[in-house]
Amino acid sequence: MPLGQRVGDKSDSRYCGVETEFDDDMPHVLASNVAGGFDFIVAPLMDPTYRPSLESSGGCGASVPPFAGSDLVLSPSQWSCHVVGKISSWIDLDSDDEGFRMDSEIVLKQEISWASHLSLQACLLPAPRGASCSNYARCVNEILQTLNNMQLWLRIPLQKLEDNPMDGSSDCLNVDSWEWWNEFRLLCEHHSQLSIALDILSSLPSGNSLGRWFGEPVKAAIVHTNTFLTNARGYPCLSKRHQKLMALFLNHSIQVVISGKPLHDIPVGSSEPTANHIDNNVEGIPRHPLRSYLDYVGYLYQKMEPLPEQERFELGYRDFLQSPLQPLMDNLEAQTYETFEKDTVKYLQYQRAVAKALLDRVPDEQVATSTVVLMVVGAGRGPLVRASLQAAEETGRKLKVYAVEKNPNAVVTLHSLVKLEGWENLVTVVSNDMRCWDAPERADILVSELLGSFGDNELSPECLDGAQRILKQDGISIPSMYTSFIQPVTASKLYNDVKSHKDLVHFETAYVVKLHSVARLAPSQPVFTFNHPNYSANKSNKRYKKLRFEIPSDTGSAIVHGFAGYFDATLYKDVHLGIEPSMATPNMFSWFAIFFPLRTPVCVRSGSPLEVHFWRCCGSTKVWYEWSVTSPYTLPIHNSNGRSYWVGL
Amino acid sequence: MPLGQRVGDKSDSRYCGVETEFDDDMPHVLASNVAGGFDFIVAPLMDPTYRPSLESSGGCGASVPPFAGSDLVLSPSQWSCHVVGKISSWIDLDSDDEGFRMDSEIVLKQEISWASHLSLQACLLPAPRGASCSNYARCVNEILQTLNNMQLWLRIPLQKLEDNPMDGSSDCLNVDSWEWWNEFRLLCEHHSQLSIALDILSSLPSGNSLGRWFGEPVKAAIVHTNTFLTNARGYPCLSKRHQKLMALFLNHSIQVVISGKPLHDIPVGSSEPTANHIDNNVEGIPRHPLRSYLDYVGYLYQKMEPLPEQERFELGYRDFLQSPLQPLMDNLEAQTYETFEKDTVKYLQYQRAVAKALLDRVPDEQVATSTVVLMVVGAGRGPLVRASLQAAEETGRKLKVYAVEKNPNAVVTLHSLVKLEGWENLVTVVSNDMRCWDAPERADILVSELLGSFGDNELSPECLDGAQRILKQDGISIPSMYTSFIQPVTASKLYNDVKSHKDLVHFETAYVVKLHSVARLAPSQPVFTFNHPNYSANKSNKRYKKLRFEIPSDTGSAIVHGFAGYFDATLYKDVHLGIEPSMATPNMFSWFAIFFPLRTPVCVRSGSPLEVHFWRCCGSTKVWYEWSVTSPYTLPIHNSNGRSYWVGL
């Protein structure tokens, strides 16, 4: 029984599971928990008292491992849809005791082999125990090499325990638990079937420390009953910080698992009014002892704000890598124009910018006598022509528009638009490349929308430099300036998608992507700035920028899979447009972020700086970026000579 | 005129060059220096006053860069054999002045393009200037992507300058110069055409710091005249430490270049008696002003100790990667037996061990009545049979030998050896695998030579465990114990050879190699130990070892390309055999070291530990190693499941 649907959220349903004890009677365990409202159980597969080395190898017949029933006790679909295998938690593959280590390795392999035979979707691996987990990781890595589709969820406590309630030992836990995960995953080379189940306890680390996990492959959050507080009516509830965290988990499709004994004594027959469910008790089936915890999680899910329209539109694009457009080299398709033309916010900003420019250009006393020459360079199917004419109408300025477009297919639409709107006396359509067009007169205002997610990455600088000839000396370019920004991110999903191609090219390519499961590790910083028109002596559009990021000390260490890139553009004076998170124009959907991957993810220790270099390089036929990291350690130059990724001129 | 030949050194001849000033008259510069005894010149190619940005771009005709003459002034072979291009030393690609940076980039590209047009073998790049050299490295990396065969020698001062004599500025030089090289080379991804020219000055860093360079691709040592001292007769000479360093350079085929003004006033017509040459002055040609420095270098070369026979034999194998033998899976060839049988030292050690064992086994009073049963398991063509019989003769003990060999080709030779030597009554030849042979009696002594460079890597443990059935309970195994060792090394040449295969498999393979151009960064540490016979309860030959190396603090930072592996074996009691450097058996040539590469070289900062994990894994048909590094940062597990490299059972 999923937690319910939120308005507009068509992504995976949210499920809630429950952690159970070892029980020979698996059918009963499953049936009682499903009847109690849980979607799946996280159940031990093998008797926890079993130790291979204590078995007497009686004769030549191999002994039967004490699994909880044969594969026949549940149907295949019950095994695969409702059971997550819980690997024996006593195992310790980094124990100093070699015999114990050997036993642990045997049991781990037996249980995973059994789970895999049952086609379980996932197994929960116990948390590492000591400061080191190298041998555990090696063994899991060996298993991963030949595993079927099953996921392995490594259990990681979100916060190091002050006092371990399990066995009272806490001295081995004085490390940031993220470090366990990081060492484990690096040894296993970011294997895509290795993921995380976070143990949520009553104390939570800082927001920055928590934030790291949203760039990691967290599949489950195990919430212990002792994490819950008690509300005025005696029901379990969570602290505000825990509630916020749960909302984030639910928003990132992380499954919730309830664990532990019931610690809240619920009056029989009563039902928490905020929990929107029918009490099963009335049917005569005994109410599940953890039902009130499940109900509370369902309540949290259902009370989440519905997704705004823009986010609903973008749901299908989350963390999906796209190659950036090459609008200069390729002609865009009608579908692409169609999509981008719907971005009303963007064109309103352009209209505002043109209006302000017109007011500056033509004082009120010259309104009757002056006609402003405005050229839309890269007019596409006409949205900027429309925005400019609306600005003229709004300000009462006279306008003469040239609509310059190099894509002959878009020119067809432009002509028909002009006829349809009756703009024949106002608009001249020019079918030419702005860098070559021999204009009959010079423009007062040059309007363009050539910006990519990273600002200059669709070659706006080269195009506008080429068009500058047709602008009057004192003319205005809209946009007049734009700057690119980057910030380091943890993005396991994106990294693994890039890696899956198994080649260098994909690691040296920038991608357009709707970032969702990423951790933004430091505020973004400006990279390259371009001004238009550009009358400076050095007209080169080559750039080199060295950046130094500091990851906040309360984050702890973090892994950097690459850089998220954005832009901000000044259209005219105070009218800006952009996607840099801290100052993004709201409700615009024309641009996702850009993502520059790193060939080797970089671990940045708390307090040590991340030094990054970005180059914009220009050749005779192409423009490309190169990038690298020189601190905390040095990576090779990425995309040398634009060998993997470039934008054609 | 090479520096002369050393006895037995058939590797590259040693040449000596001279650094010159810019001169338009290249033919004269070359002729006078060659006449003066130098083999090549390191000469600027372009007028150092030239700055591209100061050139008036007069009209459409491109200006001609001020090179030292056209390509016609020297013959192609003169250019390529006698001229190293010296790139303008004023360039600074990491200058804060963008215009200067642009000029530097243009000139660097022009000069390398010109040098490449002339087919020069190498160009000397000026040393980086500031603390950072990222942009310089990016530009060189760009050039390297499309360069012909030319080498680029990056000039690096061996010691940071206390007081820079060039321009008086020294504040920018407070970094370990190795760090410059390291950042540069990492950014350029260990490009095989990027190498080093070391500037040798009067002060030298510590021996450990110097040692790092012998694992790096140093091609030239530029010795400044002010580095030389003055001997009693007024001639230049070098300090003892400098002499030792020069000998190391010469032993590593590093070319010497003399640089600077003559600072020693040599009496006209006189000739230093220790320098073994004919003074050119007598021919009427003026003596080269730097001739006495050249003579001194020649003198150092000629006075080097001749190479011992073993090293001469090994010359051709230096730093050449070989796949380890698979003697268990494959049958060795006659040629291989032939080579190894010549290792008299090894068989003498075996003879000593057998003799001691015989004396222990048979007290003097039982000599007449006791016959010792000795089995050579893996007898090959019989060298251990011979050594054992000699030990029996030497000790006067009676011996009955079984020679067990699985290679049927070697058995042919064994039979004929027995006949030839008249050993029919002493030796029984058994054509079988020691793991399967059904022996007619049990042995007192089991003798084997199954050890590889890393001890257990040719599966001696598995073979001897299999043969243990045929040993008496109180029997003796020779060897009785062996241990593998590793140490971290800098080995650029080996790393690049592995990398040149462009696949994962070669990075996850261990190689047998005569290590020469490597820097051993820390003393070796023991890894796995095996004892024979092995009556312990846990008979597994799986092993796991975690090691922690500390690189001496006076080394500075260093790069680890992989691990050199060795073994030491106890044959019997105090008779040992091995290649671990600190206790290697002298004059043995049967084993080179083993080399475990790392997929990503690891930079270890001074004072931070290197944590390494080695596993010996056993499957039903193969044995393999896995290895990884977890500190200073974590690498993926190498050779997971033996996917790239394994030894067949």
CSV table of N, CA and C in Angstrom, one decimal, chain A residues 213-294:
chain,number,residue,atom,x,y,z
A,213,TRP,N,24.3,13.8,1.4
A,213,TRP,CA,23.7,12.5,1.1
A,213,TRP,C,22.7,12.6,-0.2
A,214,PHE,N,22.3,13.8,-0.5
A,214,PHE,CA,21.3,13.9,-1.6
A,214,PHE,C,22.0,13.9,-2.9
A,215,GLY,N,23.3,13.8,-2.9
A,215,GLY,CA,24.1,13.6,-4.2
A,215,GLY,C,24.6,12.1,-4.2
A,216,GLU,N,24.2,11.4,-3.2
A,216,GLU,CA,24.7,10.0,-3.1
A,216,GLU,C,23.5,9.0,-3.4
A,217,PRO,N,23.8,7.8,-3.7
A,217,PRO,CA,22.7,6.9,-4.1
A,217,PRO,C,22.0,6.3,-2.9
A,218,VAL,N,21.2,7.1,-2.2
A,218,VAL,CA,20.5,6.7,-1.0
A,218,VAL,C,19.2,6.1,-1.5
A,219,LYS,N,18.9,4.8,-1.1
A,219,LYS,CA,17.7,4.2,-1.6
A,219,LYS,C,16.7,4.0,-0.5
A,220,ALA,N,17.2,4.0,0.8
A,220,ALA,CA,16.2,3.8,1.9
A,220,ALA,C,16.7,4.6,3.1
A,221,ALA,N,15.7,5.0,3.9
A,221,ALA,CA,15.9,5.7,5.1
A,221,ALA,C,15.3,4.8,6.2
A,222,ILE,N,16.1,4.3,7.1
A,222,ILE,CA,15.6,3.4,8.2
A,222,ILE,C,15.3,4.3,9.4
A,223,VAL,N,14.1,4.5,9.8
A,223,VAL,CA,13.7,5.3,10.9
A,223,VAL,C,13.4,4.5,12.1
A,224,HIS,N,14.2,4.7,13.1
A,224,HIS,CA,14.0,3.9,14.3
A,224,HIS,C,12.9,4.5,15.2
A,225,THR,N,12.1,3.6,15.8
A,225,THR,CA,11.0,4.1,16.6
A,225,THR,C,11.5,5.0,17.7
A,226,ASN,N,12.7,4.8,18.2
A,226,ASN,CA,13.1,5.7,19.3
A,226,ASN,C,13.5,7.1,18.8
A,227,THR,N,13.4,7.3,17.5
A,227,THR,CA,13.6,8.6,16.9
A,227,THR,C,12.4,9.5,17.0
A,228,PHE,N,11.2,8.8,17.2
A,228,PHE,CA,9.9,9.5,17.3
A,228,PHE,C,9.7,10.2,18.6
A,229,LEU,N,9.1,11.3,18.6
A,229,LEU,CA,8.7,12.0,19.8
A,229,LEU,C,7.2,11.6,20.1
A,230,THR,N,6.6,12.1,21.1
A,230,THR,CA,5.3,11.7,21.4
A,230,THR,C,4.4,13.0,21.4
A,231,ASN,N,3.3,13.0,20.7
A,231,ASN,CA,2.5,14.3,20.6
A,231,ASN,C,1.6,14.3,21.8
A,232,ALA,N,0.8,15.3,21.9
A,232,ALA,CA,-0.1,15.6,23.0
A,232,ALA,C,-1.1,14.4,23.2
A,233,ARG,N,-1.4,13.8,22.1
A,233,ARG,CA,-2.4,12.7,22.3
A,233,ARG,C,-1.7,11.3,22.4
A,234,GLY,N,-0.4,11.3,22.6
A,234,GLY,CA,0.3,10.1,22.9
A,234,GLY,C,0.8,9.4,21.6
A,235,TYR,N,0.6,10.0,20.4
A,235,TYR,CA,1.0,9.4,19.2
A,235,TYR,C,2.4,9.8,18.8
A,236,PRO,N,3.1,8.9,18.0
A,236,PRO,CA,4.4,9.2,17.6
A,236,PRO,C,4.4,10.4,16.6
A,237,CYS,N,5.4,11.2,16.7
A,237,CYS,CA,5.6,12.3,15.7
A,237,CYS,C,7.1,12.6,15.6
A,238,LEU,N,7.5,13.4,14.7
A,238,LEU,CA,8.9,13.7,14.5
A,238,LEU,C,9.2,15.2,14.8
A,239,SER,N,10.4,15.4,15.2
A,239,SER,CA,10.8,16.8,15.3
A,239,SER,C,10.7,17.6,14.0
A,240,LYS,N,10.7,18.9,14.1
A,240,LYS,CA,10.7,19.7,12.8
A,240,LYS,C,11.8,19.4,11.9
A,241,ARG,N,13.0,19.2,12.4
A,241,ARG,CA,14.2,18.9,11.6
A,241,ARG,C,14.0,17.6,10.9
A,242,HIS,N,13.5,16.6,11.7
A,242,HIS,CA,13.3,15.3,11.1
A,242,HIS,C,12.2,15.3,10.1
A,243,GLN,N,11.2,16.1,10.3
A,243,GLN,CA,10.1,16.2,9.3
A,243,GLN,C,10.6,16.8,8.0
A,244,LYS,N,11.5,17.8,8.1
A,244,LYS,CA,12.0,18.4,6.9
A,244,LYS,C,12.9,17.4,6.2
A,245,LEU,N,13.6,16.6,6.9
A,245,LEU,CA,14.5,15.6,6.3
A,245,LEU,C,13.6,14.5,5.6
A,246,MET,N,12.6,14.1,6.3
A,246,MET,CA,11.7,13.1,5.7
A,246,MET,C,11.1,13.6,4.4
A,247,ALA,N,10.7,14.9,4.4
A,247,ALA,CA,10.2,15.5,3.2
A,247,ALA,C,11.2,15.4,2.0
A,248,LEU,N,12.4,15.7,2.4
A,248,LEU,CA,13.5,15.6,1.4
A,248,LEU,C,13.7,14.1,0.9
A,249,PHE,N,13.7,13.2,1.8
A,249,PHE,CA,13.7,11.8,1.4
A,249,PHE,C,12.6,11.4,0.4
A,250,LEU,N,11.4,11.8,0.8
A,250,LEU,CA,10.2,11.5,0.0
A,250,LEU,C,10.4,12.2,-1.4
A,251,ASN,N,10.9,13.4,-1.4
A,251,ASN,CA,11.0,14.1,-2.7
A,251,ASN,C,12.1,13.5,-3.5
A,252,HIS,N,13.0,12.7,-2.9
A,252,HIS,CA,14.1,12.1,-3.7
A,252,HIS,C,13.8,10.6,-3.9
A,253,SER,N,12.6,10.2,-3.7
A,253,SER,CA,12.2,8.8,-4.0
A,253,SER,C,13.0,7.8,-3.1
A,254,ILE,N,13.3,8.2,-1.9
A,254,ILE,CA,14.0,7.3,-1.0
A,254,ILE,C,12.9,6.6,-0.1
A,255,GLN,N,13.0,5.3,-0.1
A,255,GLN,CA,12.0,4.5,0.6
A,255,GLN,C,12.2,4.5,2.1
A,256,VAL,N,11.1,4.6,2.8
A,256,VAL,CA,11.2,4.7,4.3
A,256,VAL,C,11.0,3.3,4.9
A,257,VAL,N,11.8,2.9,5.9
A,257,VAL,CA,11.7,1.7,6.6
A,257,VAL,C,11.5,2.0,8.1
A,258,ILE,N,10.5,1.4,8.7
A,258,ILE,CA,10.4,1.6,10.1
A,258,ILE,C,11.1,0.4,10.8
A,259,SER,N,11.8,0.8,11.9
A,259,SER,CA,12.6,-0.2,12.6
A,259,SER,C,12.5,-0.1,14.1
A,260,GLY,N,12.5,-1.2,14.8
A,260,GLY,CA,12.5,-1.1,16.2
A,260,GLY,C,11.2,-1.6,16.8
A,261,LYS,N,11.2,-1.6,18.2
A,261,LYS,CA,10.0,-2.0,18.9
A,261,LYS,C,9.0,-0.8,19.0
A,262,PRO,N,7.7,-1.1,19.1
A,262,PRO,CA,6.8,0.0,19.4
A,262,PRO,C,7.0,0.7,20.7
A,263,LEU,N,7.2,2.0,20.7
A,263,LEU,CA,7.5,2.7,22.0
A,263,LEU,C,6.4,3.6,22.4
A,264,HIS,N,5.3,3.6,21.6
A,264,HIS,CA,4.2,4.5,22.0
A,264,HIS,C,3.0,3.7,22.2
A,265,ASP,N,2.4,3.9,23.4
A,265,ASP,CA,1.3,3.1,23.8
A,265,ASP,C,0.0,3.8,23.3
A,266,ILE,N,-0.5,3.2,22.2
A,266,ILE,CA,-1.7,3.9,21.6
A,266,ILE,C,-3.0,3.3,22.2
A,267,PRO,N,-3.9,4.2,22.6
A,267,PRO,CA,-5.1,3.6,23.2
A,267,PRO,C,-5.8,2.8,22.2
A,268,VAL,N,-6.3,1.6,22.6
A,268,VAL,CA,-7.0,0.6,21.7
A,268,VAL,C,-8.2,1.3,21.0
A,269,GLY,N,-8.3,1.0,19.7
A,269,GLY,CA,-9.5,1.5,19.0
A,269,GLY,C,-9.4,2.9,18.6
A,270,SER,N,-8.5,3.7,19.1
A,270,SER,CA,-8.4,5.1,18.7
A,270,SER,C,-7.6,5.2,17.4
A,271,SER,N,-7.8,6.3,16.8
A,271,SER,CA,-7.1,6.6,15.6
A,271,SER,C,-6.6,8.1,15.6
A,272,GLU,N,-5.4,8.3,15.2
A,272,GLU,CA,-4.9,9.7,15.2
A,272,GLU,C,-5.6,10.4,14.1
A,273,PRO,N,-6.3,11.6,14.5
A,273,PRO,CA,-7.1,12.3,13.6
A,273,PRO,C,-6.3,12.8,12.3
A,274,THR,N,-5.1,13.2,12.5
A,274,THR,CA,-4.3,13.7,11.4
A,274,THR,C,-4.0,12.7,10.4
A,275,ALA,N,-3.9,11.4,10.8
A,275,ALA,CA,-3.6,10.3,9.9
A,275,ALA,C,-4.8,9.9,9.1
A,276,ASN,N,-4.7,10.0,7.8
A,276,ASN,CA,-5.8,9.9,6.9
A,276,ASN,C,-6.0,8.5,6.4
A,277,HIS,N,-6.5,7.6,7.3
A,277,HIS,CA,-6.5,6.2,6.9
A,277,HIS,C,-7.7,5.5,7.6
A,278,ILE,N,-8.0,4.3,7.2
A,278,ILE,CA,-9.1,3.6,7.8
A,278,ILE,C,-8.4,2.6,8.8
A,279,ASP,N,-8.8,2.6,10.0
A,279,ASP,CA,-8.1,1.7,11.0
A,279,ASP,C,-8.5,0.3,10.7
A,280,ASN,N,-7.4,-0.5,10.5
A,280,ASN,CA,-7.6,-1.9,10.2
A,280,ASN,C,-8.3,-2.7,11.3
A,281,ASN,N,-8.1,-2.2,12.5
A,281,ASN,CA,-8.6,-2.9,13.6
A,281,ASN,C,-10.1,-3.3,13.5
A,282,VAL,N,-10.9,-2.4,12.9
A,282,VAL,CA,-12.3,-2.7,12.8
A,282,VAL,C,-12.6,-4.0,12.1
A,283,GLU,N,-11.7,-4.4,11.2
A,283,GLU,CA,-11.9,-5.6,10.5
A,283,GLU,C,-11.6,-6.9,11.3
A,284,GLY,N,-11.2,-6.7,12.5
A,284,GLY,CA,-10.9,-7.9,13.4
A,284,GLY,C,-9.5,-8.3,13.3
A,285,ILE,N,-8.8,-7.8,12.3
A,285,ILE,CA,-7.3,-8.2,12.3
A,285,ILE,C,-6.6,-7.3,13.3
A,286,PRO,N,-5.7,-7.9,14.1
A,286,PRO,CA,-5.1,-7.0,15.2
A,286,PRO,C,-4.3,-5.9,14.5
A,287,ARG,N,-4.4,-4.8,15.0
A,287,ARG,CA,-3.7,-3.6,14.5
A,287,ARG,C,-2.2,-3.9,14.6
A,288,HIS,N,-1.4,-3.6,13.6
A,288,HIS,CA,0.1,-3.8,13.6
A,288,HIS,C,0.7,-2.9,14.6
A,289,PRO,N,1.6,-3.5,15.4
A,289,PRO,CA,2.1,-2.7,16.6
A,289,PRO,C,2.9,-1.4,16.1
A,290,LEU,N,3.3,-1.4,14.8
A,290,LEU,CA,4.0,-0.2,14.4
A,290,LEU,C,3.2,0.7,13.5
A,291,ARG,N,1.9,0.4,13.5
A,291,ARG,CA,1.0,1.0,12.5
A,291,ARG,C,1.0,2.6,12.7
A,292,SER,N,1.0,3.0,14.0
A,292,SER,CA,1.0,4.5,14.2
A,292,SER,C,2.2,5.2,13.6
A,293,TYR,N,3.3,4.5,13.5
A,293,TYR,CA,4.5,5.1,12.9
A,293,TYR,C,4.3,5.2,11.4
A,294,LEU,N,3.8,4.1,10.8
A,294,LEU,CA,3.5,4.1,9.4
A,294,LEU,C,2.5,5.2,9.0
